[in-house]
Tab-separated table of C-alpha atoms in Angstrom:
chain	number	residue	atom	x	y	z
A	1344	MET	CA	4.645	-9.160	-14.621
A	1345	SER	CA	7.295	-9.051	-17.290
A	1346	ASN	CA	7.994	-11.657	-19.943
A	1347	ASP	CA	11.679	-10.764	-19.942
A	1348	LYS	CA	13.770	-13.871	-19.379
A	1349	ASP	CA	16.156	-11.900	-17.212
A	1350	ASN	CA	13.527	-11.602	-14.470
A	1351	PHE	CA	12.715	-14.372	-12.002
A	1352	ASN	CA	8.951	-14.182	-12.360
A	1353	MET	CA	5.972	-15.655	-10.533
A	1354	ALA	CA	5.822	-18.592	-12.941
A	1355	ASP	CA	9.358	-19.697	-12.003
A	1356	LEU	CA	8.553	-19.254	-8.330
A	1357	SER	CA	5.228	-21.053	-8.398
A	1358	ALA	CA	6.632	-23.989	-10.367
A	1359	ALA	CA	9.189	-24.546	-7.633
A	1360	LEU	CA	6.799	-24.106	-4.710
A	1361	ASN	CA	3.757	-26.047	-5.774
A	1362	ASP	CA	5.501	-29.417	-5.434
A	1363	GLY	CA	6.248	-28.574	-1.840
A	1364	ASP	CA	9.918	-29.198	-2.534
A	1365	ARG	CA	12.148	-26.382	-1.356
A	1366	ALA	CA	15.098	-27.983	-3.095
A	1367	GLY	CA	13.268	-27.204	-6.309
A	1368	LEU	CA	13.264	-23.524	-5.393
A	1369	VAL	CA	16.991	-23.604	-4.716
A	1370	ASN	CA	17.648	-25.314	-8.042
A	1371	ALA	CA	15.499	-22.787	-9.880
A	1372	LEU	CA	17.436	-19.949	-8.292
A	1373	LYS	CA	20.741	-21.608	-9.166
A	1374	ASN	CA	19.689	-22.050	-12.785
A	1375	LYS	CA	18.653	-18.422	-12.978
A	1376	LEU	CA	21.905	-17.280	-11.407
A	1377	GLN	CA	23.903	-19.430	-13.822
A	1378	SER	CA	22.154	-17.870	-16.804
A	1379	LEU	CA	22.813	-14.413	-15.410
A	1380	THR	CA	26.442	-15.326	-14.751
A	1381	GLY	CA	26.823	-16.306	-18.413
A	1382	GLN	CA	25.485	-12.919	-19.497
A	1383	HIS	CA	27.766	-11.119	-17.057
A	1384	SER	CA	30.808	-13.039	-18.335
A	1385	GLU	CA	30.038	-11.761	-21.819
A	1386	LEU	CA	29.974	-8.240	-20.434
A	1387	LEU	CA	33.360	-8.723	-18.766
A	1388	GLU	CA	34.891	-10.112	-21.963
A	1389	ASN	CA	34.010	-6.887	-23.744
A	1390	LEU	CA	35.913	-4.833	-21.187
A	1391	SER	CA	39.582	-3.966	-21.470
A	1392	PRO	CA	41.918	-6.059	-19.260
A	1393	THR	CA	42.596	-3.087	-16.971
A	1394	VAL	CA	38.906	-2.313	-16.396
A	1395	ARG	CA	38.103	-6.027	-16.033
A	1396	LYS	CA	40.688	-6.283	-13.238
A	1397	ARG	CA	39.083	-3.324	-11.454
A	1398	VAL	CA	35.638	-4.906	-11.722
A	1399	GLU	CA	37.003	-8.151	-10.248
A	1400	ASP	CA	38.416	-6.135	-7.325
A	1401	LEU	CA	34.985	-4.548	-6.830
A	1402	ARG	CA	33.349	-7.985	-6.836
A	1403	GLY	CA	35.772	-9.084	-4.131
A	1404	ILE	CA	34.778	-6.077	-2.020
A	1405	GLN	CA	31.100	-6.917	-2.616
A	1406	SER	CA	31.690	-10.485	-1.389
A	1407	GLN	CA	33.206	-9.161	1.840
A	1408	HIS	CA	30.199	-6.858	2.237
A	1409	ASP	CA	27.773	-9.760	1.705
A	1410	GLU	CA	29.516	-11.819	4.382
A	1411	LEU	CA	29.226	-8.965	6.871
A	1412	GLU	CA	25.595	-8.446	5.901
A	1413	ALA	CA	24.840	-12.126	6.526
A	1414	LYS	CA	26.370	-11.827	10.011
A	1415	PHE	CA	24.326	-8.669	10.598
A	1416	PHE	CA	21.057	-10.461	9.757
A	1417	GLU	CA	22.023	-13.365	12.003
A	1418	GLU	CA	22.902	-11.141	14.948
A	1419	ARG	CA	19.812	-8.995	14.366
A	1420	ALA	CA	17.583	-12.058	14.586
A	1421	THR	CA	19.268	-13.100	17.835
A	1422	LEU	CA	18.966	-9.592	19.265
A	1423	GLU	CA	15.332	-9.365	18.233
A	1424	ALA	CA	14.543	-12.703	19.908
A	1425	LYS	CA	16.261	-11.489	23.096
A	1426	TYR	CA	14.176	-8.309	23.296
A	1427	GLN	CA	10.954	-10.049	22.376
A	1428	LYS	CA	11.367	-12.018	25.603
A	1429	LEU	CA	12.027	-8.799	27.526
A	1430	TYR	CA	8.875	-7.206	26.047
A	1431	GLN	CA	6.581	-10.045	27.151
A	1432	PRO	CA	6.143	-9.000	30.828
A	1433	LEU	CA	5.186	-5.504	29.640
A	1434	TYR	CA	2.690	-6.908	27.142
A	1435	THR	CA	1.215	-9.038	29.944
A	1436	LYS	CA	0.716	-5.981	32.146
A	1437	ARG	CA	-0.853	-4.145	29.223
A	1438	TYR	CA	-3.270	-7.025	28.673
A	1439	GLU	CA	-4.296	-7.046	32.330
A	1440	ILE	CA	-4.987	-3.309	32.412
A	1441	VAL	CA	-6.815	-3.211	29.079
A	1442	ASN	CA	-9.097	-6.098	30.045
A	1443	GLY	CA	-9.627	-5.100	33.684
A	1444	VAL	CA	-7.835	-8.137	35.074
A	1445	ALA	CA	-5.670	-6.026	37.372
A	1446	GLU	CA	-5.094	-2.440	38.397
A	1447	PHE	CA	-1.652	-0.891	38.738
A	1448	GLU	CA	-0.561	2.033	40.875
A	1449	THR	CA	-0.965	5.394	39.187
A	1450	LYS	CA	-0.206	8.992	40.133
A	1451	ASN	CA	-3.864	9.960	39.601
A	1452	GLU	CA	-5.432	7.765	42.295
A	1453	ALA	CA	-7.001	10.828	43.966
A	1454	ALA	CA	-8.672	11.818	40.731
A	1455	MET	CA	-9.886	8.244	40.265
A	1456	ASP	CA	-11.442	8.239	43.732
A	1457	GLN	CA	-13.481	11.308	42.759
A	1458	GLU	CA	-15.054	9.388	39.895
A	1459	GLY	CA	-16.732	7.122	42.448
A	1460	GLU	CA	-19.167	4.530	41.195
A	1461	LYS	CA	-18.688	5.409	37.519
A	1462	ALA	CA	-14.998	4.470	37.698
A	1463	ALA	CA	-15.857	1.226	39.473
A	1464	GLU	CA	-18.383	0.222	36.825
A	1465	GLU	CA	-15.959	0.641	33.902
A	1466	LYS	CA	-13.803	-2.387	33.301
A	1467	GLY	CA	-10.371	-1.984	31.770
A	1468	VAL	CA	-10.058	0.237	28.685
A	1469	PRO	CA	-13.123	-0.241	26.452
A	1470	ASP	CA	-12.540	-0.627	22.678
A	1471	PHE	CA	-8.778	-0.340	23.182
A	1472	TRP	CA	-7.672	-2.360	20.161
A	1473	LEU	CA	-10.495	-1.147	17.936
A	1474	VAL	CA	-9.582	2.510	18.504
A	1475	ALA	CA	-5.858	1.828	18.147
A	1476	MET	CA	-6.373	0.077	14.807
A	1477	LYS	CA	-8.802	2.683	13.467
A	1478	ASN	CA	-6.278	5.422	14.178
A	1479	ASN	CA	-3.848	3.773	11.784
A	1480	GLU	CA	-4.400	4.848	8.174
A	1481	VAL	CA	-3.650	1.433	6.646
A	1482	LEU	CA	-6.004	-0.466	8.957
A	1483	ALA	CA	-8.726	2.188	9.008
A	1484	GLU	CA	-9.324	1.555	5.313
A	1485	GLU	CA	-10.067	-2.115	6.073
A	1486	ILE	CA	-12.411	-1.658	9.035
A	1487	THR	CA	-16.084	-1.102	8.199
A	1488	GLU	CA	-18.854	0.040	10.524
A	1489	ARG	CA	-20.185	-3.529	10.615
A	1490	ASP	CA	-16.756	-4.774	11.761
A	1491	GLU	CA	-16.626	-2.468	14.767
A	1492	GLY	CA	-19.180	-4.462	16.737
A	1493	ALA	CA	-17.029	-7.608	16.537
A	1494	LEU	CA	-13.715	-5.827	17.055
A	1495	LYS	CA	-14.992	-4.432	20.367
A	1496	TYR	CA	-14.504	-7.988	21.699
A	1497	LEU	CA	-10.798	-8.060	20.731
A	1498	LYS	CA	-8.778	-8.572	23.913
A	1499	ASP	CA	-5.199	-8.818	22.690
A	1500	ILE	CA	-2.936	-9.174	19.641
A	1501	LYS	CA	0.367	-11.048	19.707
A	1502	TRP	CA	2.973	-12.124	17.202
A	1503	HIS	CA	5.979	-14.429	17.097
A	1504	ARG	CA	8.459	-15.714	14.551
A	1505	ILE	CA	8.230	-19.187	13.070
A	1506	GLU	CA	11.309	-21.098	11.938
A	1507	ASP	CA	10.137	-23.894	9.654
A	1508	PRO	CA	9.234	-22.439	7.286
A	1509	LYS	CA	10.576	-18.953	8.033
A	1510	GLY	CA	8.000	-16.271	8.708
A	1511	PHE	CA	5.789	-14.916	11.471
A	1512	LYS	CA	2.379	-15.530	12.997
A	1513	LEU	CA	-0.213	-13.040	14.262
A	1514	GLU	CA	-2.720	-14.069	16.944
A	1515	PHE	CA	-5.957	-12.171	17.674
A	1516	PHE	CA	-7.591	-13.089	21.004
A	1517	PHE	CA	-11.334	-12.465	21.293
A	1518	ASP	CA	-13.769	-12.589	24.156
A	1519	SER	CA	-16.948	-14.607	23.781
A	1520	ASN	CA	-19.076	-12.740	21.258
A	1521	PRO	CA	-22.280	-13.062	19.201
A	1522	TYR	CA	-20.453	-13.043	15.842
A	1523	PHE	CA	-18.254	-16.158	15.718
A	1524	LYS	CA	-17.261	-19.155	17.810
A	1525	ASN	CA	-13.481	-18.755	17.566
A	1526	TYR	CA	-11.621	-17.370	20.568
A	1527	VAL	CA	-8.380	-17.015	18.621
A	1528	LEU	CA	-7.959	-15.986	14.960
A	1529	THR	CA	-4.510	-16.408	13.445
A	1530	LYS	CA	-2.704	-15.207	10.324
A	1531	THR	CA	0.563	-16.877	9.335
A	1532	TYR	CA	3.027	-15.552	6.761
A	1533	HIS	CA	5.496	-17.963	5.164
A	1534	MET	CA	8.506	-16.091	3.845
A	1535	ILE	CA	11.094	-17.206	1.321
A	1536	ASP	CA	13.381	-14.388	2.434
A	1537	GLU	CA	12.558	-12.436	5.584
A	1538	ASP	CA	15.142	-9.750	4.894
A	1539	GLU	CA	13.850	-8.701	1.451
A	1540	PRO	CA	11.037	-9.735	2.265
A	1541	ILE	CA	9.688	-12.253	-0.266
A	1542	LEU	CA	6.294	-13.709	0.610
A	1543	GLU	CA	5.620	-17.344	-0.306
A	1544	LYS	CA	2.055	-17.544	0.987
A	1545	ALA	CA	-0.272	-16.498	3.813
A	1546	ILE	CA	-2.652	-18.716	5.778
A	1547	GLY	CA	-5.609	-17.500	7.839
A	1548	THR	CA	-8.023	-19.067	10.306
A	1549	GLU	CA	-11.357	-20.217	8.968
A	1550	ILE	CA	-13.885	-18.181	10.936
A	1551	GLU	CA	-16.865	-20.104	12.363
A	1552	TRP	CA	-19.607	-17.511	11.975
A	1553	TYR	CA	-22.886	-17.783	13.839
A	1554	PRO	CA	-25.940	-17.945	11.533
A	1555	GLY	CA	-26.699	-14.553	9.987
A	1556	LYS	CA	-23.622	-12.938	11.580
A	1557	CYS	CA	-21.013	-13.311	8.818
A	1558	LEU	CA	-19.378	-9.913	8.290
A	1559	THR	CA	-17.624	-10.822	5.035
A	1560	GLN	CA	-20.932	-11.405	3.253
A	1561	LYS	CA	-24.142	-9.440	2.965
A	1562	LEU	CA	-27.631	-10.698	2.293
A	1563	LEU	CA	-29.431	-9.182	-0.678
A	1564	LYS	CA	-33.196	-9.375	-1.108
A	1565	LYS	CA	-34.882	-8.787	-4.438
A	1566	LYS	CA	-38.575	-8.348	-4.962
A	1567	PRO	CA	-40.138	-10.917	-7.305
A	1568	LYS	CA	-41.135	-9.748	-10.770
A	1569	LYS	CA	-44.708	-8.684	-11.326
A	1570	GLY	CA	-46.897	-11.594	-12.321
A	1571	SER	CA	-44.479	-14.122	-10.816
A	1572	LYS	CA	-46.099	-17.087	-9.093
A	1573	ASN	CA	-43.544	-16.932	-6.307
A	1574	ALA	CA	-44.499	-13.967	-4.133
A	1575	LYS	CA	-41.575	-14.420	-1.718
A	1576	PRO	CA	-38.560	-12.110	-2.117
A	1577	ILE	CA	-35.458	-13.644	-3.681
A	1578	THR	CA	-32.427	-13.683	-1.348
A	1579	LYS	CA	-28.772	-14.202	-2.199
A	1580	THR	CA	-25.449	-13.603	-0.475
A	1581	GLU	CA	-22.683	-11.425	-1.851
A	1582	GLU	CA	-19.086	-10.907	-0.763
A	1583	CYS	CA	-18.464	-7.516	0.849
A	1584	GLU	CA	-15.617	-5.462	2.285
A	1585	SER	CA	-14.597	-6.336	5.827
A	1586	PHE	CA	-11.512	-6.405	8.016
A	1587	PHE	CA	-12.192	-10.102	8.562
A	1588	ASN	CA	-11.361	-10.790	4.915
A	1589	PHE	CA	-7.816	-10.474	6.265
A	1590	PHE	CA	-8.157	-14.074	7.458
A	1591	SER	CA	-8.935	-15.276	3.921
A	1592	PRO	CA	-5.760	-14.145	2.113
A	1593	PRO	CA	-5.287	-14.373	-1.668
A	1594	GLN	CA	-3.824	-17.663	-2.858
A	1595	VAL	CA	-1.564	-18.403	-5.817
A	1596	PRO	CA	-3.261	-20.990	-8.089
A	1597	GLU	CA	-1.437	-24.297	-8.480
A	1598	ASP	CA	-1.490	-24.043	-12.261
A	1599	ASP	CA	-0.131	-20.598	-13.036
A	1600	GLU	CA	-0.301	-21.203	-16.802
A	1601	ASP	CA	-4.003	-20.341	-16.710
A	1602	ILE	CA	-3.260	-16.872	-15.285
A	1603	ASP	CA	-2.973	-14.009	-17.737
A	1604	GLU	CA	-0.705	-11.046	-17.124
A	1605	ASP	CA	-3.441	-8.734	-15.769
A	1606	THR	CA	-4.704	-11.375	-13.333
A	1607	ALA	CA	-1.171	-12.105	-12.133
A	1608	GLU	CA	-0.508	-8.409	-11.567
A	1609	GLU	CA	-3.757	-8.029	-9.623
A	1610	LEU	CA	-2.895	-11.082	-7.519
A	1611	GLN	CA	0.538	-9.671	-6.763
A	1612	ASN	CA	-1.006	-6.344	-5.672
A	1613	GLN	CA	-3.433	-8.186	-3.388
A	1614	MET	CA	-0.606	-10.142	-1.780
A	1615	GLU	CA	1.440	-6.985	-1.269
A	1616	GLN	CA	-1.542	-5.229	0.333
A	1617	ASP	CA	-2.192	-8.242	2.553
A	1618	TYR	CA	1.436	-8.289	3.715
A	1619	ASP	CA	1.323	-4.535	4.311
A	1620	ILE	CA	-1.615	-4.986	6.691
A	1621	GLY	CA	0.088	-7.842	8.536
A	1622	SER	CA	3.421	-6.046	8.903
A	1623	THR	CA	1.644	-2.866	10.072
A	1624	ILE	CA	-0.027	-4.816	12.879
A	1625	ARG	CA	3.264	-6.528	13.770
A	1626	ASP	CA	5.604	-3.528	13.589
A	1627	LYS	CA	3.357	-0.617	14.596
A	1628	ILE	CA	0.159	-1.605	16.396
A	1629	ILE	CA	1.422	-4.343	18.741
A	1630	PRO	CA	4.557	-2.585	20.087
A	1631	HIS	CA	2.981	0.908	20.274
A	1632	ALA	CA	-0.701	0.151	20.881
A	1633	VAL	CA	-1.305	2.792	23.549
A	1634	SER	CA	0.222	5.513	21.343
A	1635	TRP	CA	-2.156	4.545	18.539
A	1636	PHE	CA	-5.060	4.479	21.013
A	1637	THR	CA	-4.330	8.021	22.242
A	1638	GLY	CA	-3.526	9.314	18.756
A	1639	GLU	CA	0.074	10.231	19.581
A	1640	ALA	CA	1.386	7.757	17.011
A	1641	VAL	CA	-0.866	9.328	14.372
A	1642	GLN	CA	0.719	12.723	15.002
A	1643	GLY	CA	4.168	11.160	14.721
A	1644	ASP	CA	3.281	9.614	11.372
A	1645	GLU	CA	1.904	12.907	10.117
A	1646	LEU	CA	5.034	14.781	11.199
A	1647	GLY	CA	7.116	12.305	9.267
A	1648	LEU	CA	5.110	13.041	6.137
A	1649	ASP	CA	4.875	16.810	6.487
A	1650	ASP	CA	8.227	17.562	4.850
A	1651	ASP	CA	7.415	15.525	1.771
A	1652	GLU	CA	3.947	17.012	1.521
A	1653	GLU	CA	5.304	20.564	1.821
A	1654	ASP	CA	7.854	19.866	-0.902
A	1655	GLU	CA	5.104	18.530	-3.152
A	1656	GLU	CA	2.934	21.564	-2.410
A	1657	ASP	CA	5.842	23.915	-3.217
A	1658	GLU	CA	6.420	22.084	-6.503
A	1659	ASP	CA	2.708	22.322	-7.285
A	1660	ASP	CA	2.747	26.069	-6.526
A	1661	ASP	CA	5.758	26.535	-8.815
A	1662	ASP	CA	3.985	24.630	-11.577
A	1663	ILE	CA	0.881	26.783	-11.129
A	1664	ASP	CA	2.950	29.996	-11.260
A	1665	GLU	CA	4.704	28.828	-14.445
A	1666	ASP	CA	1.358	27.940	-16.013
A	1667	GLU	CA	-0.072	31.343	-15.099
A	1668	GLU	CA	2.960	33.107	-16.588
A	1669	GLU	CA	2.629	31.082	-19.800
A	1670	ASP	CA	-1.080	31.925	-19.966
A	1671	GLU	CA	-0.310	35.643	-19.514
A	1672	GLU	CA	2.298	35.498	-22.291
A	1673	ASP	CA	-0.195	33.765	-24.577
A	1674	GLU	CA	-2.786	36.440	-23.819
A	1675	ASP	CA	-0.240	39.200	-24.594
A	1676	ASP	CA	0.604	37.524	-27.920
A	1677	ASP	CA	-3.103	37.315	-28.741
A	1678	ASP	CA	-3.533	41.027	-27.958
A	1679	ILE	CA	-0.596	41.914	-30.263
A	1680	ASP	CA	-2.060	39.804	-33.073
A	1681	GLU	CA	-5.456	41.482	-32.656
A	1682	ASP	CA	-3.861	44.957	-32.770
A	1683	GLU	CA	-1.966	44.059	-35.959
A	1684	ASP	CA	-5.168	42.708	-37.512
A	1685	GLU	CA	-6.964	45.984	-36.777
A	1686	VAL	CA	-4.110	48.045	-38.346
A	1687	ASP	CA	-4.054	45.869	-41.473
A	1688	GLU	CA	-7.830	46.030	-41.832
A	1689	SER	CA	-7.779	49.846	-41.611
A	1690	LYS	CA	-5.029	50.015	-44.264
A	1691	THR	CA	-6.967	47.654	-46.502
A	1692	LYS	CA	-10.127	49.730	-46.208
A	1693	LYS	CA	-8.228	52.933	-47.094
A	1694	LYS	CA	-6.572	51.376	-50.163
A	1695	SER	CA	-9.835	49.770	-51.229
A	1696	SER	CA	-11.715	53.069	-51.054
A	1697	ALA	CA	-8.909	54.792	-52.975
A	1698	GLY	CA	-9.087	52.088	-55.655
A	1699	ASN	CA	-12.829	52.578	-56.097
A	1700	LYS	CA	-12.267	56.202	-57.055
A	1701	GLN	CA	-10.064	55.098	-60.007
A	1702	LYS	CA	-11.178	53.531	-63.309
A	1703	SER	CA	-13.079	50.258	-62.968
A	1704	GLY	CA	-10.233	48.055	-64.451
A	1705	LYS	CA	-7.601	49.201	-62.012
A	1706	GLY	CA	-10.064	49.064	-59.172
A	1707	GLN	CA	-10.711	45.344	-59.721
A	1708	VAL	CA	-6.987	44.599	-59.733
A	1709	GLY	CA	-6.547	46.664	-56.587
A	1710	ASP	CA	-9.268	44.715	-54.798
A	1711	GLY	CA	-7.601	41.439	-55.738
A	1712	GLN	CA	-4.157	42.526	-54.555
A	1713	GLN	CA	-5.454	43.833	-51.245
A	1714	GLY	CA	-7.366	40.671	-50.356
A	1715	GLU	CA	-6.943	39.034	-46.908
A	1716	ARG	CA	-3.310	38.017	-46.385
A	1717	PRO	CA	-2.130	35.042	-44.276
A	1718	PRO	CA	-0.958	35.804	-40.700
A	1719	GLU	CA	2.736	35.348	-41.546
A	1720	CYS	CA	2.448	38.134	-44.102
A	1721	LYS	CA	0.798	40.424	-41.612
A	1722	GLN	CA	3.558	39.956	-39.068
A	1723	GLN	CA	6.138	40.957	-41.716
């Protein structure tokens, strides 16, 4: 988070939101825009009249673009709502097949008849949502082995838009299970701007865990110290990683003045990660669940990344080749220096031996003149 006054930071945002008054947010944005407008007017004043006129023409074009963009967002929302209604019958059929509520005609009925009793015993598509979610890279990082037992009871996932305030809501429908009492867990995202998007806050269901079944905590037991009167082990609970932490999203404190820069940055990263998980479920898992279950969607994602990865690998190979060439050049330079050192040493020895054959006075001077010379002298 930057302290630059030009940026609309979390402090400005939180101050407007905590009072629950959206008009406050609008006023804060207006004040910020006014201050920016003042700075921009100074910029325009420094321009020549001809250039200033051109910039004004560009701003007029930008205004026309913004009007069209606003209509685009409006029509997109209407179109999206229309197709969400058209999707619903398909989602209903998917639910019925996955949970064994109904069977639909297939081309492989003969093959199914051959399965006999085994096919009759299996109900629906076991672990459908668990497998689909685990095949997604973003969600796989959130799901632990302990979570899998509970996620096997997941029957369906739905989402819909909310209007006041703007945002969307995810609904996770569970069968009766030994982990928690809830049949439906929800996660709601309140957005300030859906098109950017700017997240105001997220709200999750409070999970009613059965005793000893909480997956977001683990029980630690410590042996008592030697000589302690209390022979019973000491137990305490500790927060742990779990997909179900998704329903306890990070919250922005009411008093943001107590937050230092590092804490604010960490909080922002947590909120971004939380939104990434929610939008992945909304945009990828729900509409294409069967493709994630079979792994076809995984292959599609990987194909989309291959080009970038190959480019990075090629760049890495080029860097390695350049490094190797530089190393070889350095080694060649070292070899040349060593050869020059050997030549100089042999010359020195010859001159030194010749000096020793002369009178003692001249020999001492000769030894001093032929002492070790610095490298720059040798290269000359």
